[in-house]
Amino acid sequence: MWKKPWPIIVSSILCFAGLVIVFVTPIVLKSLVFYNSILRPESRVYNLWKHFPVRVSVDFYFFNWTNPEDIYSKGVKPRFAEVGPYTYMVDLGKTDIVWNDNNTVTFRPIKYYYYSEDKSNGDLQDRITCPNPVSIAAAHVSRNWNYVVRRGLSLTLSGIAPTVNISRTIDELLFTGYPDTLTKMAKTFPFFAGTEIPPWERFGWFYKRNGTSDLEGIYNTGTGINSIFAKIYKWNYWSKSPYYEGTCADIDGSTGEKFDQDSLGDRIKIFSMELCRAVVLQYVGDVDVDGISGRKYQLDDYMLDNGTKYPETKCSCSGDCLPYGVFNISRCRYGSPAFGSLPHFHKAEPYFNSLVEGLHPEKEKHDFYIVVEPYTGFTLQARARLQINLLLHSIPGVTIYENVPTAFLPIMWFDHRIDVPDSELFMLKQILNVRWISTTIGVVMMVAGLLLVLYFIMKQRRRNVRMKETLQNKVVLKRPEEKKLLSEK
């Protein structure tokens, strides 16, 4: 037995304190993360959510059609040359915020685009040649009409839009828009009765999108209280998208700001109003973002499939299944034959690039991915890259489209880049460092306590051995004296 109990007391305290630090600190930190991830007007995350503290950038690349005069020449493919980027800095915000009784919040996203001349490779007044989106859309919509009615449309197009191509400035094609006679007159044409027509008289790919919230839609998302923060429950009051069928119609996924860390698996979903559906991303590995480890998810074969590899993705075809790599968004775009893909048909079947010339897919430049910090669920980095394509195909009865080749014509692609602000990155590092440091300290304390006990056990054993040896030596010395006394007697 030890004469003094303090070694046991000290080692017990170290082991107990270490256990508390190792097991209790993560619980406390997770509670703090959860508490600070609840969206409410007085919370810290609210200001970050309502107005992103830094401007993000988006690059627009357009495809200049260099040989439109050869569109009716057999064996000659449409040829394109990429121009850009035309870079904009974007303020991200939310407006018309309504707090609901079911612990969700309803709002409209709003974006302000500011052209960055220094970061752009070109000028907004650059003029390019591209397919005529309004004319192609009108002809495509008429493909199932009565032949006589199609001839009526043919005469109309011959008078106001006699060519498959148009020439416009980048500014007109993006936000300013350009006046289009067919768009203006469509409502007066009897053959467009019953057809959904855009409610404006100008056309631009992002017309009415700068500084307004009208076209972004109305989002209903969770606040973190009896709901999942940033998870979309409804869009435009729909829980099912009217543009798709089956599970593809589910209004599902995150806004992209944060994900439920407890359900981070092989796939995550981000809802895209550009596609009117959720974008599915697949886990591809862990990466480092400014010293923080995150899970990287890419737009990959599941999202790019049309029922070939994954039968459940057939619902994304919208009645027109295509080879792997391109997804149909025509119903989401007023019936226009619009199709989404990765830039330059990256990861798509060679079929699509075989129909045109001038496209060169590159993995590093054209991947769509997002990096999520798994402990908090917050997004560390995002590179949203998508390309808009128009399907050109023969339409009997519409003269200018009767003899055109079948091709998916690339129009433009954008690269939307989002990175966590330095201030938020610093705080995230502190949370993760405290978690790592506390775990390390706890383990060190437990090991120190166990080593201290082991040290005193060994020390006590050595002391016991020495005491035993001393007693034995005394006995050995005493026996000869006893013999001498007995002999004298």
Short mmCIF file of C-alpha atoms in Angstrom, two decimals:
data_model
loop_
_atom_site.label_atom_id
_atom_site.label_comp_id
_atom_site.label_asym_id
_atom_site.label_seq_id
_atom_site.Cartn_x
_atom_site.Cartn_y
_atom_site.Cartn_z
CA MET A 1 0.00 0.00 0.00
CA TRP A 2 1.10 3.54 -0.77
CA LYS A 3 1.78 5.65 2.27
CA LYS A 4 0.46 8.71 0.44
CA PRO A 5 -2.74 8.61 -1.72
CA TRP A 6 -1.92 11.62 -3.85
CA PRO A 7 -0.62 9.63 -6.90
CA ILE A 8 -4.01 7.91 -7.17
CA ILE A 9 -5.84 11.21 -6.73
CA VAL A 10 -3.74 13.03 -9.36
CA SER A 11 -3.96 10.24 -11.95
CA SER A 12 -7.72 9.86 -11.38
CA ILE A 13 -8.22 13.59 -11.88
CA LEU A 14 -6.17 13.54 -15.10
CA CYS A 15 -8.02 10.53 -16.54
CA PHE A 16 -11.44 11.88 -15.59
CA ALA A 17 -10.68 15.36 -16.94
CA GLY A 18 -9.34 13.83 -20.14
CA LEU A 19 -12.47 11.74 -20.60
CA VAL A 20 -14.66 14.79 -20.03
CA ILE A 21 -12.70 16.85 -22.56
CA VAL A 22 -12.68 14.10 -25.20
CA PHE A 23 -16.37 13.22 -24.97
CA VAL A 24 -18.05 16.38 -23.68
CA THR A 25 -16.24 19.07 -25.71
CA PRO A 26 -17.45 17.74 -29.13
CA ILE A 27 -21.01 17.67 -27.80
CA VAL A 28 -20.70 21.25 -26.57
CA LEU A 29 -19.13 22.38 -29.85
CA LYS A 30 -21.79 20.62 -31.89
CA SER A 31 -24.47 22.28 -29.80
CA LEU A 32 -22.82 25.66 -30.40
CA VAL A 33 -22.63 24.98 -34.14
CA PHE A 34 -26.29 23.95 -34.15
CA TYR A 35 -27.31 26.99 -32.11
CA ASN A 36 -25.45 29.34 -34.45
CA SER A 37 -26.92 27.61 -37.49
CA ILE A 38 -30.49 28.37 -36.54
CA LEU A 39 -31.92 31.05 -38.79
CA ARG A 40 -33.76 33.79 -36.96
CA PRO A 41 -33.68 37.59 -37.22
CA GLU A 42 -31.39 38.03 -34.20
CA SER A 43 -28.93 35.23 -35.03
CA ARG A 44 -25.44 35.86 -36.36
CA VAL A 45 -26.00 33.64 -39.39
CA TYR A 46 -29.02 35.72 -40.41
CA ASN A 47 -26.97 38.64 -41.74
CA LEU A 48 -24.73 36.25 -43.67
CA TRP A 49 -27.82 34.54 -45.08
CA LYS A 50 -29.74 37.70 -45.94
CA HIS A 51 -26.86 39.38 -47.71
CA PHE A 52 -23.68 37.52 -48.60
CA PRO A 53 -20.87 39.73 -47.21
CA VAL A 54 -18.68 39.65 -50.32
CA ARG A 55 -19.41 39.82 -54.02
CA VAL A 56 -19.07 36.56 -55.91
CA SER A 57 -18.00 36.37 -59.53
CA VAL A 58 -19.60 34.83 -62.58
CA ASP A 59 -17.92 34.48 -65.97
CA PHE A 60 -20.03 34.30 -69.11
CA TYR A 61 -18.61 32.64 -72.21
CA PHE A 62 -20.39 32.83 -75.56
CA PHE A 63 -19.96 30.81 -78.74
CA ASN A 64 -19.54 32.78 -81.94
CA TRP A 65 -20.98 30.91 -84.93
CA THR A 66 -18.33 31.32 -87.62
CA ASN A 67 -19.96 29.59 -90.61
CA PRO A 68 -23.75 30.15 -90.48
CA GLU A 69 -23.82 30.53 -94.26
CA ASP A 70 -23.03 26.80 -94.55
CA ILE A 71 -26.07 25.67 -92.58
CA TYR A 72 -27.67 24.08 -95.67
CA SER A 73 -24.43 22.61 -97.02
CA LYS A 74 -24.43 18.85 -96.59
CA GLY A 75 -21.43 17.49 -94.72
CA VAL A 76 -20.44 20.87 -93.27
CA LYS A 77 -20.79 21.07 -89.51
CA PRO A 78 -21.66 24.27 -87.60
CA ARG A 79 -18.38 25.75 -86.36
CA PHE A 80 -18.03 27.77 -83.15
CA ALA A 81 -15.35 29.84 -81.44
CA GLU A 82 -15.56 30.62 -77.74
CA VAL A 83 -15.36 34.29 -76.71
CA GLY A 84 -14.99 35.73 -73.23
CA PRO A 85 -15.04 35.58 -70.33
CA TYR A 86 -17.31 38.54 -69.66
CA THR A 87 -17.01 38.81 -65.89
CA TYR A 88 -19.58 40.19 -63.48
CA MET A 89 -19.33 40.67 -59.74
CA VAL A 90 -22.58 39.72 -58.06
CA ASP A 91 -24.26 40.83 -54.85
CA LEU A 92 -26.37 38.00 -53.45
CA GLY A 93 -29.32 38.86 -51.25
CA LYS A 94 -32.83 37.90 -50.25
CA THR A 95 -35.97 39.98 -50.16
CA ASP A 96 -39.68 39.65 -49.28
CA ILE A 97 -38.73 37.56 -46.23
CA VAL A 98 -41.64 35.96 -44.36
CA TRP A 99 -41.27 33.85 -41.19
CA ASN A 100 -43.77 31.01 -41.12
CA ASP A 101 -45.42 29.29 -38.15
CA ASN A 102 -44.05 25.89 -39.22
CA ASN A 103 -40.44 27.02 -38.63
CA THR A 104 -39.73 27.70 -42.29
CA VAL A 105 -38.95 30.96 -44.04
CA THR A 106 -40.22 32.19 -47.40
CA PHE A 107 -38.23 34.63 -49.54
CA ARG A 108 -37.17 35.69 -53.01
CA PRO A 109 -33.49 35.66 -53.99
CA ILE A 110 -32.24 38.87 -55.57
CA LYS A 111 -28.99 39.45 -57.44
CA TYR A 112 -27.20 42.59 -58.58
CA TYR A 113 -24.70 42.14 -61.41
CA TYR A 114 -21.81 44.59 -61.89
CA TYR A 115 -19.68 44.28 -64.99
CA SER A 116 -15.94 43.98 -64.29
CA GLU A 117 -14.03 45.35 -67.24
CA ASP A 118 -10.64 44.56 -65.68
CA LYS A 119 -11.39 40.87 -65.26
CA SER A 120 -13.08 40.43 -68.62
CA ASN A 121 -11.57 39.39 -71.90
CA GLY A 122 -13.60 41.51 -74.23
CA ASP A 123 -16.19 44.27 -74.23
CA LEU A 124 -19.95 44.16 -73.76
CA GLN A 125 -20.32 45.77 -77.20
CA ASP A 126 -18.58 42.84 -78.86
CA ARG A 127 -20.90 41.55 -81.57
CA ILE A 128 -21.20 37.84 -82.24
CA THR A 129 -23.25 35.59 -84.50
CA CYS A 130 -25.40 32.97 -82.82
CA PRO A 131 -28.49 30.84 -83.48
CA ASN A 132 -31.76 32.76 -83.36
CA PRO A 133 -33.28 31.43 -80.10
CA VAL A 134 -36.78 32.84 -80.64
CA SER A 135 -37.09 31.57 -84.21
CA ILE A 136 -35.73 28.11 -83.29
CA ALA A 137 -38.13 27.92 -80.35
CA ALA A 138 -41.14 28.90 -82.47
CA ALA A 139 -40.28 26.34 -85.14
CA HIS A 140 -39.71 23.62 -82.53
CA VAL A 141 -43.07 24.30 -80.86
CA SER A 142 -44.80 23.94 -84.26
CA ARG A 143 -43.38 20.45 -84.97
CA ASN A 144 -46.65 18.77 -83.91
CA TRP A 145 -49.00 21.29 -85.51
CA ASN A 146 -51.13 20.71 -88.58
CA TYR A 147 -49.04 21.07 -91.75
CA VAL A 148 -51.14 23.98 -93.00
CA VAL A 149 -50.64 25.85 -89.73
CA ARG A 150 -46.89 25.22 -89.93
CA ARG A 151 -46.88 26.76 -93.39
CA GLY A 152 -48.50 29.83 -91.91
CA LEU A 153 -45.70 30.07 -89.36
CA SER A 154 -43.18 29.52 -92.16
CA LEU A 155 -44.48 32.55 -94.04
CA THR A 156 -44.33 34.63 -90.86
CA LEU A 157 -40.73 33.63 -90.14
CA SER A 158 -39.69 34.28 -93.75
CA GLY A 159 -40.94 37.83 -93.34
CA ILE A 160 -39.59 38.77 -89.90
CA ALA A 161 -36.79 36.25 -89.18
CA PRO A 162 -35.59 34.83 -92.49
CA THR A 163 -32.32 33.30 -91.21
CA VAL A 164 -31.40 30.69 -88.61
CA ASN A 165 -28.77 33.03 -87.17
CA ILE A 166 -28.71 36.55 -85.74
CA SER A 167 -25.95 39.04 -84.87
CA ARG A 168 -26.13 40.78 -81.47
CA THR A 169 -23.87 42.35 -78.86
CA ILE A 170 -22.94 40.54 -75.66
CA ASP A 171 -24.80 43.21 -73.69
CA GLU A 172 -27.98 42.55 -75.66
CA LEU A 173 -27.67 38.79 -75.32
CA LEU A 174 -27.19 39.00 -71.56
CA PHE A 175 -29.10 41.58 -69.49
CA THR A 176 -30.23 44.43 -71.76
CA GLY A 177 -32.06 42.24 -74.23
CA TYR A 178 -32.97 43.15 -77.79
CA PRO A 179 -36.39 43.87 -79.31
CA ASP A 180 -37.73 40.83 -81.14
CA THR A 181 -40.63 41.17 -83.53
CA LEU A 182 -41.71 37.55 -83.20
CA THR A 183 -41.79 37.77 -79.40
CA LYS A 184 -43.75 41.02 -79.63
CA MET A 185 -46.30 39.69 -82.11
CA ALA A 186 -46.63 36.10 -80.82
CA LYS A 187 -49.68 36.80 -78.70
CA THR A 188 -51.54 38.10 -81.73
CA PHE A 189 -50.90 35.01 -83.85
CA PRO A 190 -53.77 32.51 -83.65
CA PHE A 191 -51.46 29.51 -84.12
CA PHE A 192 -49.70 30.34 -80.81
CA ALA A 193 -52.99 30.10 -78.89
CA GLY A 194 -52.55 27.84 -75.90
CA THR A 195 -48.75 28.09 -76.07
CA GLU A 196 -46.87 29.51 -73.08
CA ILE A 197 -45.24 32.73 -74.26
CA PRO A 198 -42.68 34.85 -72.35
CA PRO A 199 -44.39 37.95 -70.90
CA TRP A 200 -42.00 40.49 -72.42
CA GLU A 201 -41.18 41.95 -75.82
CA ARG A 202 -37.39 41.74 -75.63
CA PHE A 203 -35.13 38.73 -75.48
CA GLY A 204 -31.94 38.23 -73.49
CA TRP A 205 -30.69 35.14 -71.72
CA PHE A 206 -30.63 37.03 -68.41
CA TYR A 207 -33.13 39.74 -69.29
CA LYS A 208 -35.05 41.00 -66.23
CA ARG A 209 -32.62 39.22 -63.92
CA ASN A 210 -30.39 42.10 -62.79
CA GLY A 211 -31.61 43.79 -59.63
CA THR A 212 -35.03 42.15 -59.67
CA SER A 213 -36.45 39.11 -57.93
CA ASP A 214 -39.30 38.45 -60.36
CA LEU A 215 -37.73 35.51 -62.21
CA GLU A 216 -35.83 33.82 -59.39
CA GLY A 217 -38.95 32.36 -57.88
CA ILE A 218 -40.29 32.10 -54.34
CA TYR A 219 -38.38 29.78 -52.03
CA ASN A 220 -39.57 28.11 -48.85
CA THR A 221 -36.69 26.70 -46.78
CA GLY A 222 -35.97 25.39 -43.30
CA THR A 223 -34.66 27.51 -40.44
CA GLY A 224 -33.02 24.74 -38.42
CA ILE A 225 -35.82 24.57 -35.83
CA ASN A 226 -37.74 21.33 -36.44
CA SER A 227 -36.52 21.68 -40.02
CA ILE A 228 -33.25 21.57 -41.92
CA PHE A 229 -31.54 24.91 -42.42
CA ALA A 230 -31.23 25.84 -46.13
CA LYS A 231 -33.24 22.80 -47.28
CA ILE A 232 -35.83 23.73 -49.90
CA TYR A 233 -39.33 22.50 -49.15
CA LYS A 234 -41.22 24.44 -51.81
CA TRP A 235 -40.44 26.56 -54.87
CA ASN A 236 -43.10 28.88 -56.24
CA TYR A 237 -45.39 27.14 -53.74
CA TRP A 238 -44.83 23.82 -55.51
CA SER A 239 -43.54 20.73 -53.76
CA LYS A 240 -43.43 19.06 -57.19
CA SER A 241 -42.01 20.73 -60.29
CA PRO A 242 -44.60 20.83 -63.10
CA TYR A 243 -41.80 20.52 -65.66
CA TYR A 244 -40.76 16.95 -64.84
CA GLU A 245 -42.24 13.62 -63.84
CA GLY A 246 -41.62 11.06 -61.11
CA THR A 247 -38.85 11.69 -58.61
CA CYS A 248 -37.25 14.19 -61.00
CA ALA A 249 -40.13 16.54 -60.18
CA ASP A 250 -39.36 16.59 -56.45
CA ILE A 251 -38.62 20.07 -55.13
CA ASP A 252 -35.69 18.88 -53.10
CA GLY A 253 -32.15 19.69 -52.10
CA SER A 254 -30.33 22.60 -50.52
CA THR A 255 -29.95 26.19 -51.59
CA GLY A 256 -26.23 25.40 -51.64
CA GLU A 257 -25.35 27.51 -48.61
CA LYS A 258 -25.41 24.67 -46.10
CA PHE A 259 -26.15 20.96 -45.97
CA ASP A 260 -27.44 18.65 -43.28
CA GLN A 261 -24.13 17.28 -41.96
CA ASP A 262 -25.82 14.17 -40.59
CA SER A 263 -26.94 13.10 -44.06
CA LEU A 264 -23.81 13.84 -46.07
CA GLY A 265 -23.45 10.63 -48.05
CA ASP A 266 -22.48 9.61 -51.56
CA ARG A 267 -24.82 12.19 -53.10
CA ILE A 268 -26.13 15.64 -52.28
CA LYS A 269 -28.72 17.80 -54.03
CA ILE A 270 -28.81 21.49 -54.87
CA PHE A 271 -31.97 22.99 -56.29
CA SER A 272 -31.44 25.03 -59.46
CA MET A 273 -34.07 27.42 -60.72
CA GLU A 274 -32.15 27.52 -64.03
CA LEU A 275 -33.09 23.86 -64.53
CA CYS A 276 -36.32 23.93 -62.49
CA ARG A 277 -35.12 20.83 -60.63
CA ALA A 278 -32.52 19.53 -58.20
CA VAL A 279 -28.94 19.03 -59.34
CA VAL A 280 -27.48 15.77 -58.02
CA LEU A 281 -23.77 15.78 -57.13
CA GLN A 282 -21.67 12.74 -56.30
CA TYR A 283 -18.94 12.44 -53.67
CA VAL A 284 -15.50 12.06 -55.27
CA GLY A 285 -13.11 12.46 -52.31
CA ASP A 286 -11.76 14.85 -49.72
CA VAL A 287 -9.87 18.03 -50.66
CA ASP A 288 -8.15 20.87 -48.80
CA VAL A 289 -9.57 24.39 -49.02
CA ASP A 290 -7.35 26.98 -47.33
CA GLY A 291 -6.27 24.52 -44.66
CA ILE A 292 -9.73 23.02 -44.07
CA SER A 293 -10.60 19.50 -45.18
CA GLY A 294 -13.87 19.20 -47.08
CA ARG A 295 -15.92 16.64 -48.97
CA LYS A 296 -15.93 17.30 -52.72
CA TYR A 297 -19.07 16.57 -54.74
CA GLN A 298 -19.20 16.73 -58.55
CA LEU A 299 -21.90 16.81 -61.17
CA ASP A 300 -21.29 13.35 -62.57
CA ASP A 301 -22.87 10.36 -64.24
CA TYR A 302 -26.05 10.26 -62.13
CA MET A 303 -27.10 13.79 -63.12
CA LEU A 304 -25.91 13.38 -66.71
CA ASP A 305 -27.74 10.11 -67.24
CA ASN A 306 -31.04 9.73 -69.06
CA GLY A 307 -32.03 6.30 -67.81
CA THR A 308 -29.17 4.33 -69.35
CA LYS A 309 -27.03 3.75 -66.25
CA TYR A 310 -29.64 4.58 -63.63
CA PRO A 311 -33.23 3.67 -64.61
CA GLU A 312 -34.68 6.14 -62.10
CA THR A 313 -33.15 9.07 -64.03
CA LYS A 314 -35.32 8.39 -67.08
CA CYS A 315 -37.90 10.79 -65.66
CA SER A 316 -35.55 13.68 -66.56
CA CYS A 317 -35.98 13.02 -70.29
CA SER A 318 -39.25 14.97 -70.50
CA GLY A 319 -40.35 12.50 -73.17
CA ASP A 320 -37.19 12.84 -75.26
CA CYS A 321 -34.35 10.67 -73.93
CA LEU A 322 -30.93 11.50 -75.32
CA PRO A 323 -27.48 9.94 -75.12
CA TYR A 324 -25.60 10.41 -71.86
CA GLY A 325 -24.37 13.91 -71.00
CA VAL A 326 -27.19 16.33 -71.91
CA PHE A 327 -30.40 16.98 -69.96
CA ASN A 328 -33.67 18.31 -71.32
CA ILE A 329 -34.83 21.65 -69.86
CA SER A 330 -37.22 22.61 -72.65
CA ARG A 331 -40.35 22.55 -70.47
CA CYS A 332 -38.60 24.87 -68.07
CA ARG A 333 -37.91 27.33 -70.90
CA TYR A 334 -41.31 28.00 -72.50
CA GLY A 335 -41.07 24.93 -74.72
CA SER A 336 -37.86 26.11 -76.38
CA PRO A 337 -35.61 23.16 -77.37
CA ALA A 338 -33.12 24.06 -74.63
CA PHE A 339 -30.74 21.47 -73.24
CA GLY A 340 -28.26 21.74 -70.42
CA SER A 341 -24.79 20.21 -70.24
CA LEU A 342 -21.38 20.76 -68.78
CA PRO A 343 -19.31 23.31 -70.77
CA HIS A 344 -18.06 22.08 -74.16
CA PHE A 345 -20.08 18.86 -73.60
CA HIS A 346 -17.58 17.79 -70.97
CA LYS A 347 -18.26 14.18 -69.82
CA ALA A 348 -20.97 13.79 -72.49
CA GLU A 349 -21.12 11.09 -75.16
CA PRO A 350 -18.87 11.93 -78.16
CA TYR A 351 -22.07 12.10 -80.23
CA PHE A 352 -22.75 15.71 -79.21
CA ASN A 353 -19.32 17.06 -80.12
CA SER A 354 -19.41 15.08 -83.36
CA LEU A 355 -22.27 17.29 -84.59
CA VAL A 356 -20.34 20.59 -84.28
CA GLU A 357 -16.79 21.88 -84.47
CA GLY A 358 -14.70 24.09 -82.20
CA LEU A 359 -15.48 22.70 -78.74
CA HIS A 360 -12.70 21.40 -76.50
CA PRO A 361 -13.75 20.00 -73.10
CA GLU A 362 -11.27 20.34 -70.22
CA LYS A 363 -11.68 18.68 -66.83
CA GLU A 364 -10.21 21.44 -64.65
CA LYS A 365 -12.01 24.25 -66.44
CA HIS A 366 -15.39 22.64 -67.05
CA ASP A 367 -16.19 20.53 -63.96
CA PHE A 368 -19.17 21.47 -61.77
CA TYR A 369 -18.39 20.84 -58.10
CA ILE A 370 -18.96 21.94 -54.53
CA VAL A 371 -16.87 21.37 -51.38
CA VAL A 372 -18.68 20.92 -48.04
CA GLU A 373 -17.11 21.03 -44.57
CA PRO A 374 -18.53 17.85 -42.99
CA TYR A 375 -18.54 18.91 -39.31
CA THR A 376 -20.66 22.04 -39.80
CA GLY A 377 -22.24 21.31 -43.19
CA PHE A 378 -21.30 24.74 -44.56
CA THR A 379 -20.12 25.16 -48.13
CA LEU A 380 -16.42 25.99 -48.46
CA GLN A 381 -16.23 26.40 -52.22
CA ALA A 382 -18.46 26.09 -55.25
CA ARG A 383 -17.87 26.13 -58.99
CA ALA A 384 -21.24 26.00 -60.76
CA ARG A 385 -20.63 25.56 -64.49
CA LEU A 386 -23.42 24.90 -66.97
CA GLN A 387 -23.88 25.31 -70.70
CA ILE A 388 -27.06 26.19 -72.58
CA ASN A 389 -27.60 24.48 -75.93
CA LEU A 390 -30.38 24.70 -78.52
CA LEU A 391 -31.48 21.72 -80.57
CA LEU A 392 -31.55 22.45 -84.28
CA HIS A 393 -33.47 19.90 -86.34
CA SER A 394 -35.48 19.60 -89.51
CA ILE A 395 -39.12 20.71 -89.34
CA PRO A 396 -41.16 19.91 -92.48
CA GLY A 397 -43.36 22.75 -93.60
CA VAL A 398 -41.18 25.49 -92.06
CA THR A 399 -39.01 26.53 -94.98
CA ILE A 400 -35.91 27.84 -93.24
CA TYR A 401 -35.74 24.74 -91.04
CA GLU A 402 -36.69 22.03 -93.55
CA ASN A 403 -33.14 21.22 -94.66
CA VAL A 404 -31.05 22.02 -91.60
CA PRO A 405 -28.88 19.32 -89.98
CA THR A 406 -29.55 17.92 -86.54
CA ALA A 407 -27.19 19.44 -84.00
CA PHE A 408 -27.11 20.66 -80.43
CA LEU A 409 -25.83 24.21 -80.92
CA PRO A 410 -23.86 25.65 -77.98
CA ILE A 411 -25.04 29.14 -77.04
CA MET A 412 -23.20 30.11 -73.87
CA TRP A 413 -21.87 28.76 -70.59
CA PHE A 414 -21.28 30.36 -67.23
CA ASP A 415 -18.87 29.78 -64.38
CA HIS A 416 -20.39 30.84 -61.05
CA ARG A 417 -17.62 30.89 -58.40
CA ILE A 418 -18.33 31.13 -54.67
CA ASP A 419 -15.76 31.02 -51.87
CA VAL A 420 -16.27 31.38 -48.13
CA PRO A 421 -15.37 34.92 -46.93
CA ASP A 422 -12.08 35.13 -44.99
CA SER A 423 -13.85 36.19 -41.78
CA GLU A 424 -16.12 33.13 -41.85
CA LEU A 425 -13.23 30.90 -42.85
CA PHE A 426 -11.25 32.12 -39.82
CA MET A 427 -14.12 31.37 -37.44
CA LEU A 428 -14.63 27.95 -38.99
CA LYS A 429 -10.94 27.17 -38.50
CA GLN A 430 -11.18 28.17 -34.84
CA ILE A 431 -14.14 25.83 -34.29
CA LEU A 432 -12.34 22.95 -35.97
CA ASN A 433 -9.07 23.75 -34.17
CA VAL A 434 -10.76 23.81 -30.77
CA ARG A 435 -12.29 20.45 -31.58
CA TRP A 436 -8.91 19.00 -32.58
CA ILE A 437 -6.93 20.67 -29.78
CA SER A 438 -9.43 19.67 -27.09
CA THR A 439 -9.40 16.07 -28.28
CA THR A 440 -5.61 16.07 -28.30
CA ILE A 441 -5.41 17.60 -24.81
CA GLY A 442 -7.97 15.12 -23.48
CA VAL A 443 -6.08 12.14 -24.86
CA VAL A 444 -2.76 13.51 -23.52
CA MET A 445 -4.29 13.96 -20.06
CA MET A 446 -5.68 10.42 -20.04
CA VAL A 447 -2.37 8.98 -21.18
CA ALA A 448 -0.53 11.10 -18.59
CA GLY A 449 -2.84 9.84 -15.85
CA LEU A 450 -2.32 6.23 -16.88
CA LEU A 451 1.46 6.71 -17.15
CA LEU A 452 1.51 8.32 -13.71
CA VAL A 453 -0.29 5.32 -12.22
CA LEU A 454 2.05 2.97 -14.06
CA TYR A 455 5.08 4.93 -12.85
CA PHE A 456 4.06 4.75 -9.20
CA ILE A 457 3.15 1.06 -9.52
CA MET A 458 6.62 0.34 -10.87
CA LYS A 459 8.17 2.55 -8.23
CA GLN A 460 6.24 0.77 -5.48
CA ARG A 461 7.25 -2.61 -6.87
CA ARG A 462 10.91 -1.62 -6.84
CA ARG A 463 10.53 -0.37 -3.28
CA ASN A 464 8.92 -3.64 -2.26
CA VAL A 465 11.75 -5.61 -3.88
CA ARG A 466 14.38 -3.57 -2.06
CA MET A 467 12.60 -4.00 1.26
CA LYS A 468 12.41 -7.75 0.71
CA GLU A 469 16.11 -7.92 -0.12
CA THR A 470 16.97 -5.90 2.99
CA LEU A 471 15.01 -8.27 5.23
CA GLN A 472 16.67 -11.28 3.67
CA ASN A 473 20.12 -9.78 4.25
CA LYS A 474 19.33 -9.16 7.92
CA VAL A 475 18.25 -12.75 8.38
CA VAL A 476 21.45 -14.06 6.76
CA LEU A 477 23.61 -11.91 9.05
CA LYS A 478 21.73 -12.98 12.18
CA ARG A 479 22.05 -16.74 11.78
CA PRO A 480 25.89 -17.07 12.34
CA GLU A 481 25.64 -15.20 15.68
CA GLU A 482 22.90 -17.56 16.83
CA LYS A 483 25.16 -20.53 16.06
CA LYS A 484 28.02 -19.06 18.10
CA LEU A 485 25.82 -18.57 21.15
CA LEU A 486 24.60 -22.13 21.02
CA SER A 487 28.16 -23.54 20.83
CA GLU A 488 29.29 -21.57 23.89
CA LYS A 489 26.48 -23.00 25.92
#
